[in-house]
Amino acid sequence: MYFLPIPEKYYQLTDEELEERIRAAKNELGDRLVILGHHYQRDEIIQFADFRGDSFKLSQLAAERADAEYIVFCGVHFMAESADILSQPNQKVVLPDLKAGCHMADMAEIDAVEECWDELEEIAPGAATPITYMNSAANLKAFVGENDGAVCTSSNAAAVLEWAFDKAERALFFPDEHLGRNTGWAMGIPLDEMTVWDPRLPLGGNTPEQIERSRIVLWKGNCPVHQLFTVKQIQRMREMFEDIHILVHPEVRHEALREADLYGSTAYIVKTIEEAEPGSKWAIGTELHLVNRLAKEHPDKTIVSVDPNMCLCTTMNRIDPPHLSWVLDNLLEDRVVNQITVDPAVAEWALTALNRMLSIV
């Protein structure tokens, strides 16, 4: 992938100058432009978003805006790919910084997944259904589409897994082992019937017998932010705040999820806080930008991070006002920089997998 450098002049502008330029460009582009802001984006970016939400919902909203010639996705690479897959032929998807990737998505590469699939087929032909989390590259979505599998989100993972079990005795779930394990456990699947596949090891580090008795084969992958939340941090929150509610994302480690009071997708977290009683106290285990934004938007509640010293999502944080201003300035000149395009053959199978998901839930 070729990374077109952003001119240095954009980093010499003040915050006020950048805001003025972005707003002016957005106003001039009008209905030709839609800006999408993922929940984990910094406030300096979210303020310009026409829609904010999780990745799949944003892609759907953009596709519905057929009059928008340009979709600027302030998120990470796999999100922009999904937007391109779902978008209209006349729409162009732009990612302000092409280096905004996703560590979790990068943990499952197509060659390694295909090798895993071939080995599983040798052990038990036709005995597995592939399921990929939305947080994966387009070629992995295409892989599951071509192999009679489906995509899932953190909201509908249980429903998609139930569908998978109706088709085969086990599921191959990637790239996030924690979401897969937590979902399987919530469905009543014993932990010893879920085995982890480490692509660096022969047969994923398993014996054929372990594979044969498994219900879910979990790819060894994770969100580096969510997996850092711990039981000790949750216990510390309970010591610091009386009557605090612990709410975490299902990408956290299993032991942390079991220590929490509630867990759910980003949309579930936002909805839970919006509907919570005034005066209630919440410690949330998800990306810090969202936690801080919820605290600002709900001053009648106590809202803190499970880990106040947590690291930000470094790749999501690459989207900044200079990059946004730069891509918009180019669009004003009818130049599209940092366009994200998915190969039509890949997009067709990926859309098949996405449509299967939508038919399930």
Short mmCIF file of N, CA, C and O in Angstrom, two decimals, residues 169-297:
data_model
loop_
_atom_site.label_atom_id
_atom_site.label_comp_id
_atom_site.label_asym_id
_atom_site.label_seq_id
_atom_site.Cartn_x
_atom_site.Cartn_y
_atom_site.Cartn_z
N GLU A 169 -20.98 -29.30 13.53
CA GLU A 169 -20.83 -29.57 14.96
C GLU A 169 -19.92 -28.59 15.68
O GLU A 169 -19.95 -28.50 16.90
N ARG A 170 -19.10 -27.86 14.93
CA ARG A 170 -18.23 -26.88 15.58
C ARG A 170 -18.10 -25.64 14.70
O ARG A 170 -18.45 -25.65 13.52
N ALA A 171 -17.56 -24.58 15.30
CA ALA A 171 -17.31 -23.33 14.58
C ALA A 171 -15.84 -22.95 14.71
O ALA A 171 -15.22 -23.18 15.76
N LEU A 172 -15.29 -22.42 13.65
CA LEU A 172 -13.98 -21.78 13.69
C LEU A 172 -14.24 -20.29 13.83
O LEU A 172 -14.85 -19.68 12.94
N PHE A 173 -13.81 -19.70 14.95
CA PHE A 173 -14.14 -18.30 15.26
C PHE A 173 -12.86 -17.47 15.27
O PHE A 173 -11.93 -17.75 16.02
N PHE A 174 -12.83 -16.42 14.47
CA PHE A 174 -11.64 -15.56 14.44
C PHE A 174 -12.08 -14.12 14.15
O PHE A 174 -13.20 -13.89 13.69
N PRO A 175 -11.22 -13.11 14.45
CA PRO A 175 -9.87 -13.25 15.00
C PRO A 175 -9.76 -13.07 16.52
O PRO A 175 -8.66 -13.13 17.04
N ASP A 176 -10.88 -12.85 17.24
CA ASP A 176 -10.79 -12.52 18.67
C ASP A 176 -11.19 -13.70 19.55
O ASP A 176 -12.38 -14.03 19.64
N GLU A 177 -10.22 -14.31 20.18
CA GLU A 177 -10.53 -15.47 21.02
C GLU A 177 -11.39 -15.11 22.22
O GLU A 177 -12.23 -15.91 22.66
N HIS A 178 -11.23 -13.89 22.77
CA HIS A 178 -11.98 -13.53 23.98
C HIS A 178 -13.46 -13.37 23.68
O HIS A 178 -14.31 -13.86 24.44
N LEU A 179 -13.80 -12.70 22.59
CA LEU A 179 -15.21 -12.58 22.22
C LEU A 179 -15.81 -13.95 21.96
O LEU A 179 -16.92 -14.26 22.39
N GLY A 180 -15.07 -14.81 21.26
CA GLY A 180 -15.56 -16.15 20.99
C GLY A 180 -15.77 -16.96 22.26
O GLY A 180 -16.81 -17.62 22.43
N ARG A 181 -14.80 -16.91 23.16
CA ARG A 181 -14.91 -17.67 24.42
C ARG A 181 -16.05 -17.13 25.29
O ARG A 181 -16.85 -17.90 25.83
N ASN A 182 -16.11 -15.81 25.42
CA ASN A 182 -17.14 -15.21 26.27
C ASN A 182 -18.54 -15.49 25.72
O ASN A 182 -19.47 -15.74 26.49
N THR A 183 -18.67 -15.45 24.40
CA THR A 183 -19.97 -15.73 23.80
C THR A 183 -20.35 -17.20 23.98
O THR A 183 -21.48 -17.53 24.35
N GLY A 184 -19.38 -18.10 23.72
CA GLY A 184 -19.65 -19.51 23.89
C GLY A 184 -20.03 -19.85 25.33
O GLY A 184 -20.97 -20.62 25.57
N TRP A 185 -19.31 -19.27 26.28
CA TRP A 185 -19.61 -19.50 27.70
C TRP A 185 -21.01 -19.03 28.05
O TRP A 185 -21.76 -19.73 28.76
N ALA A 186 -21.40 -17.86 27.55
CA ALA A 186 -22.74 -17.34 27.81
C ALA A 186 -23.81 -18.23 27.20
O ALA A 186 -24.95 -18.27 27.69
N MET A 187 -23.46 -18.95 26.15
CA MET A 187 -24.40 -19.87 25.50
C MET A 187 -24.46 -21.23 26.20
O MET A 187 -25.25 -22.09 25.81
N GLY A 188 -23.60 -21.42 27.22
CA GLY A 188 -23.60 -22.67 27.96
C GLY A 188 -22.59 -23.69 27.49
O GLY A 188 -22.62 -24.85 27.92
N ILE A 189 -21.68 -23.30 26.62
CA ILE A 189 -20.64 -24.22 26.15
C ILE A 189 -19.51 -24.26 27.18
O ILE A 189 -18.95 -23.22 27.53
N PRO A 190 -19.16 -25.45 27.68
CA PRO A 190 -18.08 -25.54 28.68
C PRO A 190 -16.75 -25.02 28.13
O PRO A 190 -16.47 -25.15 26.92
N LEU A 191 -15.95 -24.43 28.99
CA LEU A 191 -14.67 -23.88 28.55
C LEU A 191 -13.77 -24.94 27.95
O LEU A 191 -12.97 -24.65 27.05
N ASP A 192 -13.88 -26.19 28.45
CA ASP A 192 -13.00 -27.24 27.92
C ASP A 192 -13.47 -27.76 26.56
O ASP A 192 -12.82 -28.63 25.97
N GLU A 193 -14.58 -27.24 26.07
CA GLU A 193 -15.02 -27.57 24.71
C GLU A 193 -14.71 -26.45 23.73
O GLU A 193 -15.24 -26.41 22.61
N MET A 194 -13.87 -25.50 24.19
CA MET A 194 -13.38 -24.43 23.32
C MET A 194 -11.86 -24.48 23.35
O MET A 194 -11.25 -24.38 24.43
N THR A 195 -11.25 -24.66 22.22
CA THR A 195 -9.81 -24.78 22.15
C THR A 195 -9.23 -23.64 21.32
O THR A 195 -9.88 -23.13 20.40
N VAL A 196 -8.03 -23.21 21.67
CA VAL A 196 -7.38 -22.07 21.00
C VAL A 196 -6.47 -22.57 19.89
O VAL A 196 -5.69 -23.52 20.08
N TRP A 197 -6.56 -21.93 18.75
CA TRP A 197 -5.69 -22.25 17.60
C TRP A 197 -4.63 -21.16 17.49
O TRP A 197 -4.92 -20.01 17.19
N ASP A 198 -3.38 -21.55 17.76
CA ASP A 198 -2.24 -20.65 17.63
C ASP A 198 -1.60 -20.91 16.28
O ASP A 198 -1.00 -21.98 16.06
N PRO A 199 -1.70 -19.97 15.32
CA PRO A 199 -1.20 -20.21 13.97
C PRO A 199 0.31 -20.42 13.89
O PRO A 199 0.82 -20.88 12.86
N ARG A 200 1.02 -20.12 14.97
CA ARG A 200 2.48 -20.29 14.96
C ARG A 200 2.89 -21.72 15.30
O ARG A 200 4.07 -22.05 15.18
N LEU A 201 1.92 -22.56 15.72
CA LEU A 201 2.24 -23.90 16.19
C LEU A 201 1.61 -24.96 15.27
O LEU A 201 0.56 -24.71 14.67
N PRO A 202 2.23 -26.14 15.17
CA PRO A 202 1.63 -27.22 14.39
C PRO A 202 0.24 -27.56 14.92
O PRO A 202 0.05 -27.68 16.13
N LEU A 203 -0.71 -27.70 14.03
CA LEU A 203 -2.10 -27.97 14.37
C LEU A 203 -2.62 -26.98 15.41
O LEU A 203 -3.46 -27.30 16.24
N GLY A 204 -2.10 -25.77 15.34
CA GLY A 204 -2.55 -24.72 16.25
C GLY A 204 -2.21 -24.96 17.70
O GLY A 204 -2.76 -24.32 18.59
N GLY A 205 -1.29 -25.91 17.96
CA GLY A 205 -0.94 -26.24 19.34
C GLY A 205 -1.87 -27.26 19.96
O GLY A 205 -1.88 -27.42 21.19
N ASN A 206 -2.66 -27.96 19.14
CA ASN A 206 -3.65 -28.92 19.62
C ASN A 206 -3.35 -30.33 19.12
O ASN A 206 -2.60 -30.52 18.16
N THR A 207 -3.98 -31.29 19.74
CA THR A 207 -3.99 -32.66 19.23
C THR A 207 -5.26 -32.85 18.41
O THR A 207 -6.25 -32.11 18.60
N PRO A 208 -5.28 -33.83 17.52
CA PRO A 208 -6.52 -34.10 16.78
C PRO A 208 -7.69 -34.38 17.71
O PRO A 208 -8.83 -34.00 17.43
N GLU A 209 -7.41 -35.03 18.86
CA GLU A 209 -8.47 -35.34 19.81
C GLU A 209 -9.06 -34.07 20.42
O GLU A 209 -10.29 -33.98 20.63
N GLN A 210 -8.22 -33.09 20.71
CA GLN A 210 -8.72 -31.81 21.24
C GLN A 210 -9.62 -31.11 20.23
O GLN A 210 -10.65 -30.54 20.59
N ILE A 211 -9.21 -31.15 18.97
CA ILE A 211 -10.03 -30.53 17.92
C ILE A 211 -11.37 -31.25 17.80
O ILE A 211 -12.43 -30.62 17.72
N GLU A 212 -11.33 -32.58 17.82
CA GLU A 212 -12.55 -33.35 17.60
C GLU A 212 -13.58 -33.16 18.71
O GLU A 212 -14.79 -33.25 18.46
N ARG A 213 -13.13 -32.91 19.94
CA ARG A 213 -14.11 -32.72 21.02
C ARG A 213 -14.48 -31.26 21.25
O ARG A 213 -15.27 -30.93 22.14
N SER A 214 -13.94 -30.36 20.44
CA SER A 214 -14.23 -28.93 20.60
C SER A 214 -15.52 -28.56 19.90
O SER A 214 -15.88 -29.11 18.87
N ARG A 215 -16.22 -27.60 20.50
CA ARG A 215 -17.39 -26.99 19.85
C ARG A 215 -16.98 -25.72 19.11
O ARG A 215 -17.52 -25.39 18.06
N ILE A 216 -16.04 -24.97 19.70
CA ILE A 216 -15.54 -23.75 19.07
C ILE A 216 -14.01 -23.80 19.04
O ILE A 216 -13.37 -24.03 20.08
N VAL A 217 -13.45 -23.59 17.86
CA VAL A 217 -12.00 -23.42 17.72
C VAL A 217 -11.75 -21.92 17.67
O VAL A 217 -12.22 -21.23 16.75
N LEU A 218 -11.06 -21.42 18.67
CA LEU A 218 -10.84 -19.98 18.83
C LEU A 218 -9.49 -19.58 18.26
O LEU A 218 -8.45 -20.11 18.68
N TRP A 219 -9.51 -18.64 17.34
CA TRP A 219 -8.24 -18.12 16.81
C TRP A 219 -7.53 -17.34 17.91
O TRP A 219 -8.15 -16.59 18.66
N LYS A 220 -6.22 -17.49 18.00
CA LYS A 220 -5.45 -16.78 19.03
C LYS A 220 -5.23 -15.33 18.59
O LYS A 220 -4.24 -14.99 17.95
N GLY A 221 -6.20 -14.50 18.91
CA GLY A 221 -6.12 -13.08 18.59
C GLY A 221 -6.87 -12.30 19.64
O GLY A 221 -7.66 -12.85 20.42
N ASN A 222 -6.63 -11.00 19.69
CA ASN A 222 -7.27 -10.19 20.73
C ASN A 222 -7.19 -8.72 20.38
O ASN A 222 -6.45 -8.31 19.49
N CYS A 223 -7.99 -7.93 21.11
CA CYS A 223 -7.86 -6.48 21.07
C CYS A 223 -6.85 -6.09 22.14
O CYS A 223 -7.09 -6.33 23.33
N PRO A 224 -5.71 -5.51 21.77
CA PRO A 224 -4.69 -5.18 22.77
C PRO A 224 -5.17 -4.22 23.85
O PRO A 224 -4.61 -4.20 24.94
N VAL A 225 -6.20 -3.43 23.56
CA VAL A 225 -6.75 -2.51 24.57
C VAL A 225 -7.65 -3.27 25.54
O VAL A 225 -7.47 -3.23 26.75
N HIS A 226 -8.62 -3.99 25.01
CA HIS A 226 -9.61 -4.63 25.87
C HIS A 226 -9.03 -5.76 26.72
O HIS A 226 -9.50 -6.01 27.83
N GLN A 227 -8.03 -6.45 26.19
CA GLN A 227 -7.54 -7.59 26.96
C GLN A 227 -6.68 -7.18 28.16
O GLN A 227 -6.32 -8.02 28.97
N LEU A 228 -6.40 -5.90 28.29
CA LEU A 228 -5.58 -5.44 29.43
C LEU A 228 -6.40 -5.20 30.70
O LEU A 228 -5.83 -4.98 31.76
N PHE A 229 -7.72 -5.22 30.60
CA PHE A 229 -8.53 -5.06 31.81
C PHE A 229 -8.45 -6.33 32.65
O PHE A 229 -8.51 -7.44 32.12
N THR A 230 -8.30 -6.15 33.97
CA THR A 230 -8.04 -7.29 34.85
C THR A 230 -9.05 -7.36 35.99
O THR A 230 -9.74 -6.39 36.31
N VAL A 231 -9.07 -8.52 36.63
CA VAL A 231 -9.90 -8.72 37.82
C VAL A 231 -9.47 -7.77 38.93
O VAL A 231 -10.31 -7.19 39.63
N LYS A 232 -8.16 -7.60 39.10
CA LYS A 232 -7.66 -6.70 40.16
C LYS A 232 -8.15 -5.27 39.97
O LYS A 232 -8.50 -4.59 40.93
N GLN A 233 -8.17 -4.81 38.73
CA GLN A 233 -8.66 -3.46 38.45
C GLN A 233 -10.13 -3.33 38.83
O GLN A 233 -10.54 -2.32 39.42
N ILE A 234 -10.91 -4.34 38.51
CA ILE A 234 -12.34 -4.31 38.84
C ILE A 234 -12.52 -4.31 40.35
O ILE A 234 -13.33 -3.54 40.90
N GLN A 235 -11.77 -5.14 41.03
CA GLN A 235 -11.87 -5.20 42.50
C GLN A 235 -11.47 -3.88 43.13
O GLN A 235 -12.06 -3.44 44.12
N ARG A 236 -10.48 -3.21 42.52
CA ARG A 236 -10.05 -1.91 43.04
C ARG A 236 -11.15 -0.87 42.88
O ARG A 236 -11.37 -0.03 43.75
N MET A 237 -11.86 -0.93 41.77
CA MET A 237 -12.98 -0.01 41.56
C MET A 237 -14.06 -0.21 42.63
O MET A 237 -14.65 0.75 43.14
N ARG A 238 -14.32 -1.45 42.98
CA ARG A 238 -15.34 -1.73 44.00
C ARG A 238 -14.90 -1.22 45.37
O ARG A 238 -15.74 -0.80 46.19
N GLU A 239 -13.60 -1.23 45.62
CA GLU A 239 -13.08 -0.70 46.88
C GLU A 239 -13.14 0.82 46.92
O GLU A 239 -13.39 1.42 47.96
N MET A 240 -12.95 1.46 45.76
CA MET A 240 -12.90 2.92 45.69
C MET A 240 -14.28 3.55 45.68
O MET A 240 -14.47 4.65 46.22
N PHE A 241 -15.27 2.86 45.06
CA PHE A 241 -16.60 3.44 44.90
C PHE A 241 -17.66 2.48 45.43
O PHE A 241 -17.80 1.37 44.93
N GLU A 242 -18.40 2.93 46.41
CA GLU A 242 -19.48 2.13 46.94
C GLU A 242 -20.63 2.04 45.92
O GLU A 242 -20.95 3.03 45.26
N ASP A 243 -21.19 0.86 45.78
CA ASP A 243 -22.33 0.63 44.87
C ASP A 243 -22.02 0.92 43.41
O ASP A 243 -22.89 1.33 42.63
N ILE A 244 -20.77 0.72 42.99
CA ILE A 244 -20.43 0.97 41.59
C ILE A 244 -20.82 -0.23 40.73
O ILE A 244 -20.78 -1.39 41.17
N HIS A 245 -21.24 0.06 39.50
CA HIS A 245 -21.58 -0.99 38.53
C HIS A 245 -20.40 -1.15 37.57
O HIS A 245 -19.88 -0.15 37.05
N ILE A 246 -20.01 -2.38 37.32
CA ILE A 246 -18.90 -2.65 36.40
C ILE A 246 -19.48 -3.12 35.07
O ILE A 246 -20.20 -4.11 35.00
N LEU A 247 -19.15 -2.40 34.01
CA LEU A 247 -19.68 -2.65 32.67
C LEU A 247 -18.51 -2.79 31.70
O LEU A 247 -17.71 -1.87 31.57
N VAL A 248 -18.39 -3.95 31.05
CA VAL A 248 -17.23 -4.19 30.19
C VAL A 248 -17.66 -4.65 28.80
O VAL A 248 -18.77 -5.14 28.60
N HIS A 249 -16.73 -4.52 27.87
CA HIS A 249 -16.93 -5.00 26.50
C HIS A 249 -16.60 -6.49 26.45
O HIS A 249 -15.71 -6.95 27.16
N PRO A 250 -17.29 -7.27 25.61
CA PRO A 250 -17.03 -8.72 25.58
C PRO A 250 -15.70 -9.12 24.94
O PRO A 250 -15.40 -10.32 24.86
N GLU A 251 -14.89 -8.15 24.52
CA GLU A 251 -13.54 -8.46 24.06
C GLU A 251 -12.54 -8.57 25.22
O GLU A 251 -11.37 -8.85 24.99
N VAL A 252 -12.99 -8.36 26.45
CA VAL A 252 -12.08 -8.48 27.60
C VAL A 252 -11.81 -9.96 27.88
O VAL A 252 -12.54 -10.85 27.43
N ARG A 253 -10.77 -10.23 28.67
CA ARG A 253 -10.47 -11.61 29.07
C ARG A 253 -11.65 -12.20 29.84
O ARG A 253 -12.38 -11.49 30.51
N HIS A 254 -11.77 -13.52 29.78
CA HIS A 254 -12.92 -14.19 30.37
C HIS A 254 -13.03 -13.95 31.87
O HIS A 254 -14.12 -13.69 32.39
N GLU A 255 -11.90 -14.00 32.58
CA GLU A 255 -11.96 -13.81 34.03
C GLU A 255 -12.41 -12.40 34.40
O GLU A 255 -13.10 -12.21 35.40
N ALA A 256 -12.05 -11.41 33.59
CA ALA A 256 -12.50 -10.03 33.85
C ALA A 256 -13.99 -9.89 33.56
O ALA A 256 -14.72 -9.22 34.29
N LEU A 257 -14.44 -10.54 32.49
CA LEU A 257 -15.87 -10.48 32.16
C LEU A 257 -16.71 -11.09 33.28
O LEU A 257 -17.75 -10.56 33.65
N ARG A 258 -16.25 -12.20 33.84
CA ARG A 258 -17.02 -12.87 34.90
C ARG A 258 -17.03 -12.05 36.19
O ARG A 258 -17.95 -12.19 37.00
N GLU A 259 -16.06 -11.18 36.35
CA GLU A 259 -15.99 -10.33 37.54
C GLU A 259 -16.90 -9.11 37.41
O GLU A 259 -17.23 -8.45 38.40
N ALA A 260 -17.28 -8.78 36.16
CA ALA A 260 -18.10 -7.59 35.91
C ALA A 260 -19.57 -7.85 36.23
O ALA A 260 -20.00 -8.99 36.37
N ASP A 261 -20.34 -6.76 36.33
CA ASP A 261 -21.78 -6.87 36.55
C ASP A 261 -22.53 -7.03 35.23
O ASP A 261 -23.52 -7.76 35.14
N LEU A 262 -22.07 -6.31 34.23
CA LEU A 262 -22.72 -6.31 32.92
C LEU A 262 -21.66 -6.30 31.83
O LEU A 262 -20.55 -5.78 32.05
N TYR A 263 -22.01 -6.83 30.68
CA TYR A 263 -21.10 -6.74 29.54
C TYR A 263 -21.91 -6.66 28.26
O TYR A 263 -23.06 -7.12 28.19
N GLY A 264 -21.32 -6.05 27.25
CA GLY A 264 -22.01 -5.94 25.98
C GLY A 264 -21.24 -5.09 24.99
O GLY A 264 -20.18 -4.52 25.32
N SER A 265 -21.75 -4.99 23.79
CA SER A 265 -21.11 -4.25 22.71
C SER A 265 -20.99 -2.77 23.03
O SER A 265 -21.56 -2.28 24.02
N THR A 266 -20.29 -2.06 22.17
CA THR A 266 -20.16 -0.62 22.34
C THR A 266 -21.54 0.05 22.36
O THR A 266 -21.81 0.92 23.19
N ALA A 267 -22.40 -0.37 21.45
CA ALA A 267 -23.76 0.20 21.42
C ALA A 267 -24.50 -0.11 22.72
O ALA A 267 -25.23 0.74 23.24
N TYR A 268 -24.31 -1.31 23.25
CA TYR A 268 -24.95 -1.68 24.52
C TYR A 268 -24.42 -0.83 25.66
O TYR A 268 -25.19 -0.38 26.52
N ILE A 269 -23.13 -0.58 25.67
CA ILE A 269 -22.52 0.25 26.71
C ILE A 269 -23.12 1.65 26.68
O ILE A 269 -23.52 2.20 27.70
N VAL A 270 -23.19 2.24 25.49
CA VAL A 270 -23.73 3.59 25.34
C VAL A 270 -25.19 3.63 25.80
O VAL A 270 -25.60 4.52 26.56
N LYS A 271 -25.98 2.66 25.36
CA LYS A 271 -27.41 2.61 25.71
C LYS A 271 -27.60 2.42 27.22
O LYS A 271 -28.47 3.06 27.84
N THR A 272 -26.78 1.56 27.82
CA THR A 272 -26.89 1.31 29.26
C THR A 272 -26.64 2.58 30.06
O THR A 272 -27.37 2.88 31.01
N ILE A 273 -25.62 3.33 29.67
CA ILE A 273 -25.31 4.57 30.39
C ILE A 273 -26.40 5.61 30.15
O ILE A 273 -26.81 6.32 31.08
N GLU A 274 -26.89 5.71 28.93
CA GLU A 274 -27.96 6.68 28.65
C GLU A 274 -29.20 6.41 29.50
O GLU A 274 -29.87 7.35 29.93
N GLU A 275 -29.49 5.15 29.74
CA GLU A 275 -30.71 4.78 30.47
C GLU A 275 -30.49 4.61 31.97
O GLU A 275 -31.45 4.36 32.70
N ALA A 276 -29.26 4.76 32.43
CA ALA A 276 -28.95 4.56 33.85
C ALA A 276 -29.55 5.67 34.71
O ALA A 276 -29.75 6.81 34.26
N GLU A 277 -29.83 5.34 35.95
CA GLU A 277 -30.41 6.29 36.89
C GLU A 277 -29.43 7.42 37.21
O GLU A 277 -28.23 7.18 37.36
N PRO A 278 -29.91 8.65 37.30
CA PRO A 278 -29.04 9.74 37.77
C PRO A 278 -28.46 9.39 39.14
O PRO A 278 -29.14 8.80 39.98
N GLY A 279 -27.21 9.73 39.33
CA GLY A 279 -26.55 9.43 40.59
C GLY A 279 -25.88 8.08 40.64
O GLY A 279 -25.15 7.77 41.59
N SER A 280 -26.14 7.23 39.62
CA SER A 280 -25.52 5.90 39.61
C SER A 280 -24.04 6.01 39.27
O SER A 280 -23.57 7.00 38.69
N LYS A 281 -23.28 4.98 39.64
CA LYS A 281 -21.83 4.98 39.46
C LYS A 281 -21.43 3.83 38.54
O LYS A 281 -21.91 2.70 38.71
N TRP A 282 -20.53 4.15 37.61
CA TRP A 282 -20.16 3.17 36.59
C TRP A 282 -18.65 3.17 36.35
O TRP A 282 -18.06 4.24 36.17
N ALA A 283 -18.07 1.98 36.33
CA ALA A 283 -16.70 1.80 35.85
C ALA A 283 -16.79 0.98 34.58
O ALA A 283 -17.36 -0.12 34.58
N ILE A 284 -16.27 1.52 33.49
CA ILE A 284 -16.45 0.91 32.17
C ILE A 284 -15.13 0.39 31.63
O ILE A 284 -14.11 1.09 31.65
N GLY A 285 -15.17 -0.83 31.12
CA GLY A 285 -13.99 -1.44 30.52
C GLY A 285 -14.06 -1.42 29.01
O GLY A 285 -14.46 -2.41 28.40
N THR A 286 -13.71 -0.28 28.43
CA THR A 286 -13.59 -0.16 26.98
C THR A 286 -12.66 1.01 26.69
O THR A 286 -12.06 1.60 27.60
N GLU A 287 -12.53 1.37 25.42
CA GLU A 287 -11.58 2.40 25.00
C GLU A 287 -11.84 3.73 25.72
O GLU A 287 -12.98 4.13 25.90
N LEU A 288 -10.76 4.39 26.11
CA LEU A 288 -10.85 5.54 27.01
C LEU A 288 -11.55 6.74 26.40
O LEU A 288 -12.24 7.49 27.10
N HIS A 289 -11.41 6.96 25.09
CA HIS A 289 -12.09 8.10 24.48
C HIS A 289 -13.60 8.02 24.69
O HIS A 289 -14.26 9.02 25.00
N LEU A 290 -14.15 6.82 24.52
CA LEU A 290 -15.59 6.66 24.70
C LEU A 290 -15.98 6.84 26.16
O LEU A 290 -16.98 7.51 26.47
N VAL A 291 -15.20 6.29 27.07
CA VAL A 291 -15.51 6.43 28.50
C VAL A 291 -15.52 7.90 28.90
O VAL A 291 -16.45 8.38 29.57
N ASN A 292 -14.51 8.63 28.48
CA ASN A 292 -14.42 10.05 28.83
C ASN A 292 -15.57 10.85 28.20
O ASN A 292 -16.11 11.78 28.82
N ARG A 293 -15.97 10.48 26.99
CA ARG A 293 -17.07 11.19 26.33
C ARG A 293 -18.38 10.92 27.06
O ARG A 293 -19.19 11.84 27.26
N LEU A 294 -18.59 9.68 27.47
CA LEU A 294 -19.80 9.36 28.22
C LEU A 294 -19.85 10.13 29.54
O LEU A 294 -20.90 10.59 29.97
N ALA A 295 -18.68 10.27 30.17
CA ALA A 295 -18.63 11.01 31.44
C ALA A 295 -19.01 12.47 31.22
O ALA A 295 -19.73 13.07 32.04
N LYS A 296 -18.55 13.06 30.12
CA LYS A 296 -18.88 14.45 29.82
C LYS A 296 -20.36 14.62 29.48
O LYS A 296 -20.99 15.62 29.87
N GLU A 297 -20.91 13.64 28.76
CA GLU A 297 -22.29 13.77 28.30
C GLU A 297 -23.31 13.40 29.38
O GLU A 297 -24.49 13.71 29.23
#
